[in-house]
């Protein structure tokens, strides 16, 4: 009897010890995941702050462009005086519940507490990211100082502003490269912590979110890199992931937590933003047009930096923001989903009469558009074949002047708008993109007295004069592809 009791006691002590070890291991694992997620919170909130500076740099660029006789469009209406001294610190919580710098401090402390050796390299890298954020914030004051009380009609003073803005291009791109490297290290550090089937509640819900996130992110990165050859397949993957996510019935999950109002709000918003994102990416794929204020920036820049990113990042309660709300609400032991940083570019004046030849805003086009300003595009059965990357075309009304008014789109840029075609030849010198496709679209603003709107295009190929006639009406615009033959 005594021996039996000793055995039971021993087993009890062993069981208690095992439970204690398991509990300690679980706590240690949770602390490591929290440290990694604090890093991702720092990254996500940093992206939010970068948006604000990004919009300011665009505005500065637009403002100085008007000094060289170029139209300017305000993209936002705030200035340095309206904002905290440091966008990423924000002690008065104008933009964040917890600022990026606060998340940096939290992540650093949690990494020390977790004593996770796989996390060591990440801490140093996010320190470098913080330095970049400081420089990006400082840039808005540096540009402001170059503009205030300066004579911007002076070319030297104006060029200094452009040079300073170009520093923003490098800062944003360098930050993105570091952002991608840190995410790789965080994912590597998470590998030993990935939950098994017993640790992860609602695995199907998480998997559907993950699929939608990855398919949307892949499209964003393709557009950022101007690599849209796989875009049609990526759109299909996003459409499939979105349909799978929206098909979930939370009432059948068997949890009041899953079928509550919060989850309903989160999933509804993800579905709405997902649908808007899908619609936008289809517009990107089909059309050659962008809003007037972003026309100089080009199609790739506009869709990545404005249209699509608003449905992905926290700004506008994009899918990443709502997915992370679900991860936190359900207390899932997984990494948070991460936002993407903007990229920046400087636009320079390029009035038609002030340049030798016209260069397309987007330097590589792999997909020809099928719509422009809500009109269908009809592809010409012929091509313009040229033997030089810089070539000249001459435009004029074909046969009889009948009041045709046209706009011309070259590789997504409106190079002529609402021009009256006459018998007088109008010359244009164009530079083709060496990679990808090149196109020219005739967009009819009216159909004259004798429909349809017709325009003759003269050019030279191997020293011989060629002519092509383009026709458009108020329903269909004609596009002709330009082929460079070495």
Coordinates of N, CA and C in Angstrom, one line a residue, residues 245-412:
X245 N -12.5 33.3 -49.1 CA -12.6 34.0 -47.9 C -14.0 34.4 -47.6
X246 N -14.7 34.9 -48.7 CA -16.1 35.4 -48.5 C -17.1 34.3 -48.4
X247 N -16.7 33.1 -48.7 CA -17.6 32.0 -48.6 C -17.7 31.4 -47.2
X248 N -16.8 31.9 -46.3 CA -16.8 31.4 -44.9 C -18.2 31.7 -44.3
X249 N -18.7 30.8 -43.5 CA -19.9 31.0 -42.8 C -19.6 30.9 -41.3
X250 N -19.4 32.0 -40.6 CA -19.0 32.0 -39.2 C -20.0 31.4 -38.3
X251 N -21.2 31.3 -38.7 CA -22.3 30.7 -37.9 C -22.0 29.2 -37.7
X252 N -21.3 28.6 -38.7 CA -21.1 27.2 -38.7 C -19.7 26.8 -38.0
X253 N -19.0 27.8 -37.5 CA -17.7 27.5 -36.9 C -17.9 26.9 -35.5
X254 N -19.0 27.2 -34.9 CA -19.3 26.7 -33.5 C -18.7 27.5 -32.4
X255 N -18.5 28.8 -32.6 CA -18.0 29.6 -31.6 C -18.7 31.0 -31.6
X256 N -19.2 31.4 -30.4 CA -19.9 32.7 -30.4 C -18.9 33.8 -30.6
X257 N -17.6 33.6 -30.3 CA -16.6 34.6 -30.5 C -16.4 34.8 -32.0
X258 N -16.5 33.7 -32.8 CA -16.3 33.9 -34.3 C -17.5 34.5 -34.9
X259 N -18.7 34.3 -34.4 CA -19.9 34.8 -35.0 C -20.4 36.1 -34.4
X260 N -19.5 36.8 -33.6 CA -19.9 38.0 -33.0 C -19.8 39.2 -33.9
X261 N -20.2 40.4 -33.4 CA -20.3 41.6 -34.2 C -18.9 42.0 -34.7
X262 N -17.9 41.9 -33.8 CA -16.5 42.3 -34.2 C -16.0 41.5 -35.4
X263 N -16.1 40.2 -35.3 CA -15.7 39.4 -36.5 C -16.4 39.7 -37.7
X264 N -17.7 39.9 -37.6 CA -18.5 40.3 -38.7 C -18.1 41.6 -39.4
X265 N -17.7 42.5 -38.5 CA -17.2 43.8 -39.0 C -15.9 43.7 -39.7
X266 N -15.0 42.9 -39.1 CA -13.6 42.7 -39.7 C -13.7 42.0 -41.0
X267 N -14.5 40.9 -41.1 CA -14.6 40.1 -42.3 C -15.3 40.8 -43.4
X268 N -16.3 41.6 -43.0 CA -17.0 42.4 -44.0 C -16.1 43.4 -44.7
X269 N -15.3 44.1 -43.8 CA -14.4 45.1 -44.4 C -13.3 44.5 -45.2
X270 N -12.8 43.3 -44.9 CA -11.8 42.7 -45.7 C -12.4 42.3 -47.0
X271 N -13.7 41.8 -47.0 CA -14.3 41.5 -48.3 C -14.6 42.7 -49.2
X272 N -15.0 43.8 -48.5 CA -15.2 45.0 -49.3 C -13.9 45.6 -49.9
X273 N -12.9 45.6 -49.1 CA -11.6 46.1 -49.6 C -11.0 45.2 -50.6
X274 N -11.2 43.9 -50.4 CA -10.7 42.9 -51.4 C -11.4 43.1 -52.8
X275 N -12.7 43.3 -52.7 CA -13.4 43.6 -54.0 C -13.0 44.8 -54.7
X276 N -12.8 45.9 -53.9 CA -12.3 47.2 -54.4 C -10.9 47.0 -55.0
X277 N -10.0 46.2 -54.3 CA -8.7 46.0 -54.8 C -8.7 45.2 -56.1
X278 N -9.6 44.2 -56.2 CA -9.7 43.4 -57.4 C -10.2 44.2 -58.6
X279 N -11.1 45.1 -58.3 CA -11.6 46.0 -59.4 C -10.5 46.9 -59.9
X280 N -9.7 47.4 -58.9 CA -8.6 48.4 -59.3 C -7.6 47.7 -60.1
X281 N -7.2 46.4 -59.7 CA -6.2 45.8 -60.5 C -6.7 45.4 -61.9
X282 N -8.0 45.1 -62.0 CA -8.5 44.9 -63.3 C -8.5 46.1 -64.2
X283 N -8.7 47.3 -63.5 CA -8.6 48.6 -64.3 C -7.2 48.8 -64.7
X284 N -6.2 48.5 -63.8 CA -4.8 48.6 -64.2 C -4.5 47.8 -65.4
X285 N -5.0 46.6 -65.4 CA -4.7 45.6 -66.5 C -5.3 46.1 -67.8
X286 N -6.5 46.7 -67.7 CA -7.2 47.0 -68.9 C -7.0 48.3 -69.5
X287 N -6.8 49.3 -68.6 CA -6.8 50.7 -69.1 C -5.4 51.3 -69.2
X288 N -5.3 52.4 -70.0 CA -4.1 53.2 -70.1 C -4.2 54.5 -69.4
X289 N -5.3 54.8 -68.7 CA -5.5 56.1 -68.2 C -5.2 56.2 -66.7
X290 N -4.9 57.3 -66.1 CA -4.7 57.6 -64.7 C -5.3 59.0 -64.4
X291 N -5.7 59.3 -63.2 CA -6.3 60.6 -62.8 C -5.3 61.7 -63.2
X292 N -5.8 62.9 -63.5 CA -5.1 64.0 -64.0 C -3.9 64.3 -63.1
X293 N -4.2 64.3 -61.7 CA -3.1 64.8 -60.8 C -1.9 63.8 -60.8
X294 N -2.1 62.6 -61.2 CA -1.0 61.6 -61.2 C -0.5 61.3 -62.7
X295 N -1.0 62.0 -63.6 CA -0.7 61.7 -65.0 C 0.8 61.7 -65.3
X296 N 1.6 62.6 -64.7 CA 3.0 62.7 -64.9 C 3.7 61.5 -64.2
X297 N 3.1 61.0 -63.2 CA 3.8 59.9 -62.5 C 3.7 58.6 -63.2
X298 N 2.6 58.4 -63.9 CA 2.5 57.2 -64.7 C 1.6 56.2 -64.0
X299 N 1.2 55.2 -64.8 CA 0.2 54.2 -64.4 C 0.7 53.3 -63.2
X300 N 1.9 52.8 -63.3 CA 2.5 51.9 -62.3 C 2.6 52.6 -61.0
X301 N 3.1 53.9 -61.0 CA 3.2 54.6 -59.8 C 1.9 54.9 -59.1
X302 N 0.9 55.4 -59.9 CA -0.4 55.7 -59.4 C -1.1 54.5 -58.7
X303 N -1.1 53.4 -59.4 CA -1.8 52.3 -58.9 C -1.2 51.7 -57.7
X304 N 0.2 51.6 -57.6 CA 0.8 51.1 -56.4 C 0.7 52.1 -55.3
X305 N 1.1 53.3 -55.5 CA 1.2 54.3 -54.4 C 0.0 55.0 -53.9
X306 N -1.1 54.9 -54.7 CA -2.3 55.6 -54.3 C -3.5 54.6 -54.3
X307 N -3.9 54.1 -55.5 CA -5.1 53.3 -55.6 C -5.1 52.0 -54.8
X308 N -4.1 51.1 -55.1 CA -4.1 49.8 -54.5 C -3.6 49.8 -53.1
X309 N -2.6 50.6 -52.8 CA -2.0 50.6 -51.4 C -3.0 51.1 -50.4
X310 N -4.0 51.9 -50.8 CA -5.0 52.4 -49.9 C -6.0 51.3 -49.5
X311 N -6.1 50.2 -50.3 CA -6.9 49.1 -50.0 C -6.2 48.0 -49.3
X312 N -4.9 48.1 -49.2 CA -4.0 47.1 -48.6 C -3.5 47.5 -47.2
X313 N -2.9 48.7 -47.1 CA -2.4 49.2 -45.9 C -3.4 49.7 -44.9
X314 N -3.0 50.1 -43.7 CA -3.9 50.6 -42.7 C -4.7 51.8 -43.2
X315 N -4.0 52.7 -44.0 CA -4.7 53.9 -44.5 C -5.9 53.4 -45.3
X316 N -7.1 53.9 -44.8 CA -8.4 53.4 -45.5 C -8.9 52.1 -44.9
X317 N -8.3 51.7 -43.8 CA -8.7 50.4 -43.2 C -8.6 49.2 -44.2
X318 N -7.4 49.1 -44.8 CA -7.1 48.1 -45.8 C -7.2 46.7 -45.2
X319 N -6.9 45.7 -46.1 CA -7.1 44.3 -45.7 C -6.1 43.9 -44.6
X320 N -4.8 44.5 -44.7 CA -3.8 44.1 -43.6 C -4.3 44.6 -42.3
X321 N -4.8 45.8 -42.2 CA -5.3 46.3 -40.9 C -6.3 45.4 -40.3
X322 N -7.3 45.0 -41.1 CA -8.4 44.2 -40.6 C -8.0 42.8 -40.3
X323 N -7.1 42.2 -41.1 CA -6.6 40.9 -40.8 C -5.8 40.9 -39.5
X324 N -5.1 41.9 -39.2 CA -4.4 41.9 -38.0 C -5.3 42.1 -36.8
X325 N -6.4 42.8 -37.0 CA -7.5 42.9 -36.0 C -8.0 41.5 -35.6
X326 N -8.2 40.7 -36.6 CA -8.6 39.3 -36.4 C -7.6 38.5 -35.6
X327 N -6.3 38.6 -36.0 CA -5.2 37.9 -35.4 C -5.2 38.3 -33.9
X328 N -5.3 39.6 -33.6 CA -5.3 40.0 -32.2 C -6.6 39.6 -31.4
X329 N -7.7 39.7 -32.1 CA -9.0 39.4 -31.4 C -9.0 37.9 -31.1
X330 N -8.5 37.1 -31.9 CA -8.6 35.6 -31.7 C -7.4 35.1 -30.9
X331 N -6.4 36.1 -30.7 CA -5.2 35.7 -30.0 C -4.5 34.5 -30.6
X332 N -4.3 34.6 -32.0 CA -3.6 33.6 -32.7 C -2.1 33.7 -32.6
X333 N -1.5 32.5 -32.3 CA 0.0 32.5 -32.1 C 0.8 32.5 -33.5
X334 N 0.5 33.6 -34.2 CA 1.1 33.7 -35.6 C 1.7 35.1 -35.8
X335 N 2.5 35.3 -36.8 CA 3.0 36.6 -37.2 C 1.9 37.5 -37.7
X336 N 1.9 38.8 -37.4 CA 1.0 39.7 -38.0 C 1.3 39.8 -39.5
X337 N 0.3 40.3 -40.2 CA 0.5 40.6 -41.6 C 1.1 41.9 -41.8
X338 N 1.9 42.1 -42.8 CA 2.7 43.3 -42.9 C 2.3 44.2 -44.1
X339 N 2.4 45.5 -43.9 CA 2.1 46.5 -44.9 C 3.3 46.7 -45.8
X340 N 3.0 47.4 -46.9 CA 4.1 47.7 -47.9 C 4.4 49.2 -47.9
X341 N 5.7 49.5 -47.9 CA 6.0 51.0 -48.0 C 5.8 51.6 -49.4
X342 N 5.6 52.9 -49.4 CA 5.5 53.6 -50.7 C 6.8 53.6 -51.4
X343 N 6.9 53.9 -52.7 CA 8.1 54.4 -53.3 C 7.8 55.8 -53.9
X344 N 8.9 56.5 -54.1 CA 8.8 57.9 -54.5 C 9.6 58.2 -55.7
X345 N 9.1 59.1 -56.6 CA 9.9 59.5 -57.7 C 9.6 61.0 -57.9
X346 N 10.6 61.7 -58.5 CA 10.4 63.1 -58.8 C 10.0 63.3 -60.2
X347 N 9.0 64.2 -60.4 CA 8.6 64.4 -61.8 C 9.1 65.8 -62.2
X348 N 9.6 65.9 -63.4 CA 10.2 67.1 -64.0 C 9.3 67.7 -65.1
X349 N 9.4 69.0 -65.3 CA 8.7 69.6 -66.4 C 9.0 69.0 -67.8
X350 N 8.0 68.8 -68.6 CA 8.2 68.3 -69.9 C 7.2 68.9 -70.9
X351 N 7.1 70.2 -71.0 CA 6.2 70.8 -72.0 C 6.6 70.4 -73.4
X352 N 5.7 70.2 -74.2 CA 5.9 69.7 -75.6 C 6.9 70.6 -76.3
X353 N 6.7 71.9 -76.3 CA 7.6 72.8 -77.0 C 9.0 73.0 -76.4
X354 N 9.2 72.5 -75.3 CA 10.5 72.7 -74.6 C 11.4 71.5 -74.6
X355 N 11.0 70.4 -75.2 CA 11.8 69.2 -75.2 C 12.1 68.8 -76.6
X356 N 13.2 68.1 -76.9 CA 13.5 67.6 -78.2 C 12.6 66.4 -78.6
X357 N 12.4 65.5 -77.7 CA 11.5 64.4 -78.0 C 10.8 64.0 -76.7
X358 N 9.7 63.3 -76.9 CA 8.9 62.9 -75.8 C 9.2 61.5 -75.3
X359 N 9.4 61.3 -74.0 CA 9.8 60.0 -73.4 C 8.6 59.6 -72.5
X360 N 8.2 58.3 -72.6 CA 7.1 57.8 -71.9 C 7.4 57.8 -70.4
X361 N 6.3 58.1 -69.6 CA 6.5 58.1 -68.1 C 6.8 56.7 -67.6
X362 N 6.2 55.7 -68.1 CA 6.5 54.3 -67.7 C 7.4 53.7 -68.8
X363 N 8.6 53.3 -68.3 CA 9.7 52.8 -69.1 C 9.5 51.4 -69.7
X364 N 8.6 50.7 -69.2 CA 8.4 49.3 -69.6 C 6.9 49.0 -69.6
X365 N 6.3 48.6 -70.7 CA 4.9 48.2 -70.8 C 4.8 46.9 -71.4
X366 N 4.3 45.9 -70.7 CA 4.2 44.6 -71.2 C 2.8 44.2 -71.6
X367 N 1.8 45.0 -71.2 CA 0.4 44.6 -71.5 C -0.3 45.8 -72.2
X368 N -0.8 45.6 -73.4 CA -1.5 46.7 -74.1 C -2.9 46.9 -73.5
X369 N -3.3 48.1 -73.3 CA -4.7 48.4 -72.7 C -5.8 48.0 -73.6
X370 N -6.9 47.7 -73.0 CA -8.2 47.4 -73.7 C -9.3 48.5 -73.5
X371 N -9.0 49.4 -72.6 CA -10.0 50.5 -72.4 C -9.2 51.8 -72.1
X372 N -9.9 52.9 -72.4 CA -9.3 54.2 -72.2 C -10.4 55.2 -72.0
X373 N -10.5 55.8 -70.8 CA -11.6 56.8 -70.5 C -13.0 56.1 -70.8
X374 N -13.1 54.9 -70.3 CA -14.4 54.2 -70.4 C -14.8 53.8 -71.8
X375 N -13.8 53.9 -72.8 CA -14.1 53.5 -74.1 C -13.3 52.2 -74.4
X376 N -13.9 51.4 -75.3 CA -13.2 50.2 -75.8 C -12.1 50.7 -76.7
X377 N -11.0 49.9 -76.7 CA -9.9 50.1 -77.6 C -9.9 49.0 -78.7
X378 N -9.8 49.5 -79.9 CA -9.8 48.5 -81.1 C -8.3 48.6 -81.6
X379 N -7.7 47.4 -81.7 CA -6.4 47.3 -82.2 C -6.3 47.4 -83.7
X380 N -5.5 48.2 -84.2 CA -5.3 48.3 -85.7 C -4.7 47.0 -86.2
X381 N -5.1 46.7 -87.4 CA -4.6 45.4 -88.1 C -3.2 45.6 -88.5
X382 N -2.7 46.8 -88.5 CA -1.3 47.1 -89.0 C -0.5 47.6 -87.8
X383 N 0.8 47.6 -88.0 CA 1.8 48.2 -87.0 C 2.6 49.3 -87.7
X384 N 3.0 50.2 -86.8 CA 4.0 51.2 -87.3 C 5.4 50.5 -87.0
X385 N 6.1 50.3 -88.1 CA 7.5 49.7 -87.9 C 8.5 50.7 -88.1
X386 N 9.4 50.8 -87.1 CA 10.5 51.8 -87.2 C 11.8 51.2 -87.0
X387 N 12.9 51.9 -87.4 CA 14.2 51.4 -87.3 C 15.1 52.2 -86.3
X388 N 14.4 53.1 -85.5 CA 15.1 53.9 -84.6 C 14.3 54.1 -83.3
X389 N 14.9 54.1 -82.2 CA 14.1 54.2 -80.9 C 13.6 55.7 -80.8
X390 N 14.2 56.6 -81.4 CA 13.7 58.0 -81.5 C 13.3 58.2 -82.9
X391 N 12.0 58.5 -83.1 CA 11.5 58.7 -84.5 C 10.4 59.7 -84.5
X392 N 10.1 60.2 -85.7 CA 9.2 61.3 -85.8 C 8.0 60.9 -86.6
X393 N 6.8 61.3 -86.1 CA 5.5 61.1 -86.8 C 5.0 62.5 -87.2
X394 N 4.2 62.5 -88.2 CA 3.5 63.7 -88.6 C 2.0 63.4 -88.7
X395 N 1.2 64.3 -88.0 CA -0.2 64.0 -87.9 C -1.0 65.1 -88.6
X396 N -2.1 64.8 -89.3 CA -3.0 65.8 -89.9 C -4.3 65.1 -90.2
X397 N -5.3 65.9 -90.5 CA -6.6 65.4 -90.9 C -6.6 64.8 -92.2
X398 N -7.2 63.6 -92.3 CA -7.1 62.8 -93.5 C -8.2 63.3 -94.5
X399 N -7.8 63.6 -95.7 CA -8.6 64.0 -96.8 C -9.2 65.4 -96.6
X400 N -10.4 65.5 -96.0 CA -11.1 66.8 -95.9 C -11.1 67.3 -94.4
X401 N -10.8 68.6 -94.2 CA -10.9 69.2 -92.9 C -12.4 69.3 -92.5
X402 N -12.7 68.6 -91.4 CA -14.2 68.6 -91.1 C -14.4 68.9 -89.6
X403 N -13.3 69.5 -88.9 CA -13.5 69.9 -87.5 C -13.2 68.8 -86.5
X404 N -12.4 67.7 -86.9 CA -12.1 66.7 -86.0 C -11.2 67.2 -84.9
X405 N -11.6 66.9 -83.6 CA -10.8 67.3 -82.5 C -10.3 66.0 -81.8
X406 N -9.0 65.9 -81.5 CA -8.5 64.6 -81.0 C -7.6 64.8 -79.8
X407 N -7.4 63.7 -79.1 CA -6.4 63.6 -78.0 C -5.6 62.4 -78.4
X408 N -4.3 62.4 -78.1 CA -3.4 61.3 -78.5 C -2.7 60.8 -77.2
X409 N -2.7 59.5 -77.1 CA -2.1 58.8 -76.0 C -0.9 57.9 -76.5
X410 N 0.3 58.2 -75.9 CA 1.5 57.5 -76.3 C 2.0 56.7 -75.1
X411 N 1.9 55.4 -75.1 CA 2.4 54.6 -73.9 C 1.8 55.0 -72.6
X412 N 0.5 55.4 -72.6 CA -0.1 55.7 -71.4 C -0.1 57.2 -71.0

